[in-house]
XYZ file of C-alpha atoms in Angstrom:
394
model
C 0.021 -0.003 -0.019
C 1.375 3.415 -0.998
C 0.512 5.913 1.792
C 2.311 8.881 0.161
C 0.177 11.842 -0.773
C -0.739 12.433 -4.346
C 0.154 15.840 -5.940
C -3.483 16.909 -5.532
C -3.441 15.902 -1.835
C -0.155 17.718 -1.291
C -1.728 20.849 -2.856
C -4.668 20.503 -0.496
C -2.314 20.127 2.455
C -0.288 23.171 1.457
C -3.348 25.281 0.936
C -4.801 24.241 4.325
C -1.468 24.799 6.097
C -0.926 28.164 4.549
C -4.371 29.432 5.453
C -4.055 28.251 9.032
C -0.606 29.799 9.432
C -1.974 33.185 8.221
C -5.258 33.126 10.074
C -5.115 31.258 13.384
C -5.702 33.876 16.097
C -3.646 34.199 19.276
C -4.948 32.047 22.133
C -7.771 33.524 24.131
C -6.278 35.118 27.184
C -9.231 35.021 29.625
C -8.885 31.947 31.757
C -11.579 32.721 34.312
C -15.081 31.292 34.550
C -16.999 34.487 35.253
C -19.861 35.620 33.015
C -17.921 38.506 31.436
C -14.982 36.255 30.351
C -17.422 33.546 29.142
C -19.140 36.117 26.927
C -15.732 37.290 25.588
C -14.695 33.689 25.008
C -17.993 32.996 23.035
C -17.436 36.146 20.854
C -13.857 34.982 20.262
C -14.914 31.475 19.134
C -17.911 32.784 17.017
C -15.546 35.189 15.170
C -13.111 32.371 14.567
C -15.792 30.060 13.150
C -17.103 32.841 10.877
C -13.590 33.310 9.537
C -13.226 29.529 8.881
C -16.600 29.471 7.229
C -15.866 32.478 4.956
C -12.695 30.768 3.749
C -14.620 27.509 3.052
C -13.003 25.367 5.693
C -16.142 24.745 7.817
C -17.838 21.333 7.464
C -15.390 20.173 4.775
C -16.901 16.702 4.767
C -20.352 18.053 3.815
C -21.285 17.970 0.171
C -20.643 21.117 -1.786
C -24.376 21.636 -2.439
C -24.747 22.112 1.366
C -21.852 24.452 1.816
C -19.022 21.993 2.468
C -16.088 20.959 0.319
C -17.071 17.350 -0.354
C -13.669 16.431 0.972
C -12.323 12.918 0.472
C -11.269 10.662 3.390
C -7.548 11.499 2.887
C -8.332 15.267 2.725
C -10.292 15.051 5.943
C -7.387 13.244 7.606
C -4.986 15.890 6.291
C -7.271 18.602 7.600
C -7.284 17.082 11.123
C -3.495 16.816 11.114
C -3.071 20.438 9.980
C -5.612 21.796 12.521
C -3.788 20.049 15.290
C -0.411 21.146 13.974
C -1.504 24.798 13.890
C -3.032 24.580 17.407
C -6.095 26.241 16.038
C -9.100 26.889 18.298
C -11.965 24.443 18.227
C -15.149 25.527 16.384
C -17.896 26.636 18.869
C -20.798 25.134 16.937
C -19.503 21.553 17.344
C -22.924 20.010 17.906
C -24.405 21.722 14.847
C -21.460 20.699 12.668
C -21.120 17.105 13.904
C -24.606 15.997 14.919
C -27.470 18.217 13.859
C -26.320 19.486 10.447
C -25.682 15.942 9.196
C -29.081 14.882 10.581
C -30.870 17.779 8.750
C -29.016 16.822 5.576
C -30.143 13.150 5.968
C -33.858 13.718 6.860
C -34.700 17.409 6.602
C -36.771 19.169 3.989
C -35.220 21.383 1.336
C -36.549 24.430 3.137
C -34.936 23.361 6.454
C -31.611 22.737 4.669
C -31.657 26.159 3.081
C -32.728 27.847 6.302
C -30.436 26.188 8.864
C -27.292 24.689 7.215
C -25.488 27.948 6.156
C -25.866 29.417 9.694
C -24.723 26.193 11.323
C -21.539 26.315 9.251
C -20.881 30.023 9.866
C -21.471 29.730 13.613
C -24.145 32.467 13.376
C -26.620 30.173 15.118
C -25.382 27.820 17.877
C -27.210 24.573 18.441
C -27.850 22.172 21.323
C -29.375 18.756 21.575
C -32.450 18.249 23.834
C -32.551 14.493 24.334
C -31.737 13.590 28.002
C -34.273 14.122 30.800
C -34.139 13.595 34.560
C -35.806 10.182 34.133
C -34.619 9.391 30.631
C -30.873 9.507 30.167
C -29.360 6.450 28.561
C -32.985 5.280 27.977
C -33.778 8.140 25.639
C -37.056 6.572 24.499
C -38.400 6.944 28.063
C -38.716 10.692 27.530
C -41.706 12.532 29.049
C -41.558 16.015 27.420
C -44.856 16.420 25.565
C -46.000 18.322 22.468
C -49.771 18.666 21.608
C -50.845 19.807 18.153
C -52.621 23.152 18.075
C -53.346 24.112 14.426
C -50.067 24.973 12.661
C -48.043 24.562 15.907
C -47.087 22.138 18.604
C -47.343 23.253 22.264
C -44.363 21.913 24.092
C -44.180 21.288 27.928
C -41.407 19.452 29.847
C -37.785 19.445 30.952
C -34.456 18.406 29.519
C -31.127 18.010 31.406
C -27.371 17.650 30.695
C -27.937 19.857 27.587
C -24.486 20.985 26.465
C -24.254 24.618 25.238
C -27.932 25.327 25.873
C -26.926 28.509 27.724
C -25.472 29.929 24.468
C -27.606 28.267 21.902
C -30.045 29.764 19.460
C -31.680 26.487 18.347
C -32.283 23.028 19.798
C -32.992 19.662 18.232
C -35.653 18.539 20.714
C -37.280 15.119 21.170
C -40.876 15.216 22.314
C -43.635 12.644 22.803
C -46.599 13.353 20.464
C -48.461 10.035 20.765
C -49.120 9.195 24.351
C -50.697 5.779 23.691
C -47.983 4.389 21.512
C -45.084 2.125 22.670
C -42.204 4.223 23.993
C -40.043 3.964 20.850
C -42.980 5.135 18.785
C -44.978 8.289 19.207
C -41.772 10.445 19.460
C -41.235 13.514 17.223
C -38.112 15.605 16.588
C -38.590 19.388 16.544
C -36.334 22.221 15.653
C -36.986 24.709 18.465
C -35.928 28.371 18.651
C -34.249 28.769 22.032
C -35.358 32.459 22.144
C -38.989 31.396 22.118
C -41.297 32.559 24.888
C -41.489 29.848 27.534
C -37.987 28.485 27.200
C -35.704 28.890 30.209
C -32.184 27.634 30.852
C -30.536 26.904 34.168
C -26.767 26.163 34.010
C -25.473 23.267 36.185
C -22.175 23.689 38.118
C -19.753 20.929 37.188
C -16.840 19.403 39.129
C -14.527 21.594 36.947
C -16.234 24.766 38.181
C -17.687 25.767 34.890
C -21.216 25.251 33.545
C -21.206 23.693 30.142
C -24.298 21.567 30.898
C -27.764 22.858 31.595
C -31.331 22.114 32.643
C -33.767 23.436 30.056
C -37.451 23.982 30.804
C -40.271 24.286 28.231
C -43.544 25.884 29.324
C -46.218 26.158 26.656
C -43.602 26.823 23.945
C -45.086 27.102 20.487
C -43.143 25.380 17.736
C -44.366 25.540 14.056
C -45.340 22.258 12.502
C -42.975 23.112 9.630
C -40.081 22.657 12.192
C -40.653 18.885 12.507
C -37.453 17.125 11.433
C -38.396 13.894 9.774
C -41.872 12.559 10.359
C -44.415 13.129 13.130
C -44.370 10.119 15.530
C -41.266 8.642 13.820
C -38.739 10.789 15.712
C -36.989 7.790 17.004
C -35.463 7.262 13.526
C -34.260 10.842 13.535
C -32.833 10.503 17.014
C -30.889 7.335 16.003
C -29.431 9.239 12.966
C -28.355 12.023 15.395
C -26.888 9.631 17.904
C -24.984 7.679 15.310
C -23.592 10.952 13.870
C -22.629 11.957 17.403
C -20.667 8.760 18.000
C -19.094 8.673 14.475
C -18.361 12.310 13.840
C -17.060 13.675 17.176
C -13.988 11.558 16.738
C -12.252 14.051 14.456
C -12.397 16.853 17.060
C -11.468 14.486 19.877
C -8.340 13.315 18.022
C -7.113 16.930 17.877
C -7.915 17.434 21.576
C -6.050 14.326 22.751
C -3.102 14.939 20.393
C -2.629 18.433 21.890
C -2.761 17.003 25.370
C -0.133 14.441 24.491
C 2.140 16.961 22.706
C 1.921 19.273 25.700
C 2.767 16.332 28.053
C 5.839 15.432 25.955
C 6.993 19.063 26.204
C 6.376 19.125 29.931
C 8.268 15.990 30.771
C 11.266 17.177 28.768
C 11.434 20.329 30.961
C 10.220 19.299 34.418
C 12.703 17.454 36.641
C 12.247 14.796 39.287
C 15.150 13.590 41.491
C 17.542 15.771 39.514
C 16.636 14.302 36.046
C 13.995 15.222 33.404
C 10.838 13.280 33.964
C 11.298 12.165 30.339
C 14.037 9.796 31.611
C 11.639 8.018 33.887
C 11.081 4.536 32.215
C 7.487 4.265 33.562
C 6.592 7.756 32.212
C 8.070 6.926 28.850
C 6.081 3.675 28.643
C 2.819 5.399 29.435
C 3.349 8.194 26.929
C 4.369 5.715 24.204
C 1.259 3.598 24.855
C -0.968 6.629 24.676
C 0.620 7.590 21.345
C 0.019 4.136 19.906
C -3.620 4.106 21.022
C -4.157 7.546 19.563
C -2.849 6.446 16.191
C -5.209 3.407 16.339
C -8.036 5.835 17.084
C -7.110 7.940 14.079
C -7.207 4.974 11.780
C -10.613 3.857 13.182
C -11.872 7.457 12.654
C -10.782 7.371 9.016
C -12.653 4.111 8.560
C -15.754 5.668 10.116
C -15.431 8.697 7.730
C -14.982 6.417 4.807
C -18.258 4.586 5.633
C -20.046 7.914 6.117
C -18.969 8.956 2.611
C -21.075 5.995 1.270
C -24.140 6.389 3.536
C -25.523 9.698 5.074
C -26.520 7.795 8.276
C -23.747 6.062 10.129
C -24.322 2.585 11.533
C -23.964 1.226 15.095
C -20.213 0.820 14.573
C -19.963 4.436 15.799
C -20.365 3.113 19.342
C -16.968 1.458 18.962
C -15.403 4.926 18.453
C -17.345 6.371 21.349
C -16.020 3.769 23.767
C -12.509 4.081 22.315
C -12.162 7.934 22.475
C -13.868 8.435 25.836
C -11.844 5.755 27.625
C -8.628 6.821 25.769
C -9.135 10.418 26.826
C -9.626 9.417 30.411
C -6.539 7.251 30.390
C -4.388 9.950 28.802
C -5.494 12.596 31.324
C -5.052 10.104 34.286
C -1.599 9.173 32.980
C -0.629 12.891 32.708
C -1.632 13.423 36.384
C 0.401 10.376 37.436
C 3.431 11.447 35.400
C 3.411 15.135 36.598
C 2.758 14.053 40.153
C 1.832 16.797 42.616
C 2.506 19.458 40.034
C -0.362 18.242 37.986
C -2.908 18.924 40.753
C -2.103 22.633 40.946
C -4.559 25.095 39.393
C -1.745 27.581 38.786
C 0.291 25.206 36.636
C -0.372 26.005 32.998
C -3.568 27.836 34.046
C -4.938 24.667 35.514
C -5.150 22.785 32.183
C -4.036 19.417 33.694
C -6.334 19.303 36.660
C -9.178 20.718 34.530
C -8.516 18.071 31.881
C -8.534 15.341 34.346
C -11.694 16.349 35.994
C -13.534 17.144 32.745
C -12.833 13.757 31.190
C -14.600 11.983 34.096
C -17.810 12.712 32.293
C -16.692 11.316 28.893
C -17.891 7.781 29.601
C -21.384 9.079 30.559
C -22.057 11.857 27.967
C -23.285 10.898 24.531
C -24.310 7.513 25.938
C -22.634 5.558 28.625
C -19.936 2.929 27.922
C -22.359 0.349 29.137
C -25.032 1.314 26.586
C -22.360 1.487 23.865
C -21.164 -2.065 24.689
C -24.726 -3.306 24.541
C -25.175 -1.761 21.082
C -21.938 -3.315 19.842
C -22.897 -6.756 21.290
C -26.416 -6.717 19.798
C -26.178 -4.739 16.549
C -22.585 -5.299 15.415
C -21.916 -8.901 16.777
C -25.476 -10.177 16.655
C -25.453 -11.367 20.260
C -28.742 -11.804 22.174
C -30.049 -8.967 24.289
C -28.467 -8.893 27.797
C -31.881 -8.485 29.558
C -35.433 -9.638 29.106
C -38.088 -7.212 27.741
């Protein structure tokens, strides 16, 4: 197998690298968690995504007709490498780009595609995903938020929880129950809900890290146009599955960049910090841990490329995305845990590197819960990939 880049791929890489070198902004300086700095951080990230969009680098895997580049598998892999190499900021509208945009492309109407996709790519409208509820987390189909038809609108009442980015979102892909007599996997409808509608209220939840990326969201007699149904009424479970599969398959690209930056920073750190009069890099146990993390990250990248290849042939990914979800979430936890062990007491200090090591360790504790727990993912792999019987009676 010849893994060398073709002349066209080298041209793509050079173009991508040159643009990033000329346009990546200086790192955001605000490190606090107060409201003012959060607003400044949001403005910084939205401006960055707008610049990326204007240059045609947002959503490069999307087809050209929807505003993407229709990038090939190799081009997407090159793009990930160059993004990590340039240490470019992440894009703020990650849920819109990775989950909701691809779902709209797969099951949305032409009017919905024209209305929503350009502003997802530009970051002009930020999206969140309203699936989990206090009594319906991993069991999404057990949701209780209701929507009742009233002429050309649905009237929505209920509560969602663990809703990432809801506090800054303009729109929400919301799952509601519209047939109260049907079995729980039926009678569900997916709605595109304006988060600025009357009756929507958001309450941020304080996390172990000190910030508030997750939220509770309450819906009280919120009116949603029938035209904002995504997919078919009472068949929202199929839409939800498409979103969840995109979530598990697509988030890998961004996670690869995130873990690689952590690993690169750790390598730089162990070469400069000393323990017992020698650089930590000379510690054989530290070297083994870092080398193992590097190997696993490369395996993850290859699996991500395989997932991207499959997505290029079908707009809706299969259950194999659960393999990626298990892999990246547990790899990210192991890498952050290893970093804390290697750095020792230094790693637990909030004033070391602006607290990035302790923050990263604490934040990754949630990786095996968010986007579907590892237990749920392993059940999906067992049943839908390996064909094993269900692990419990129904």
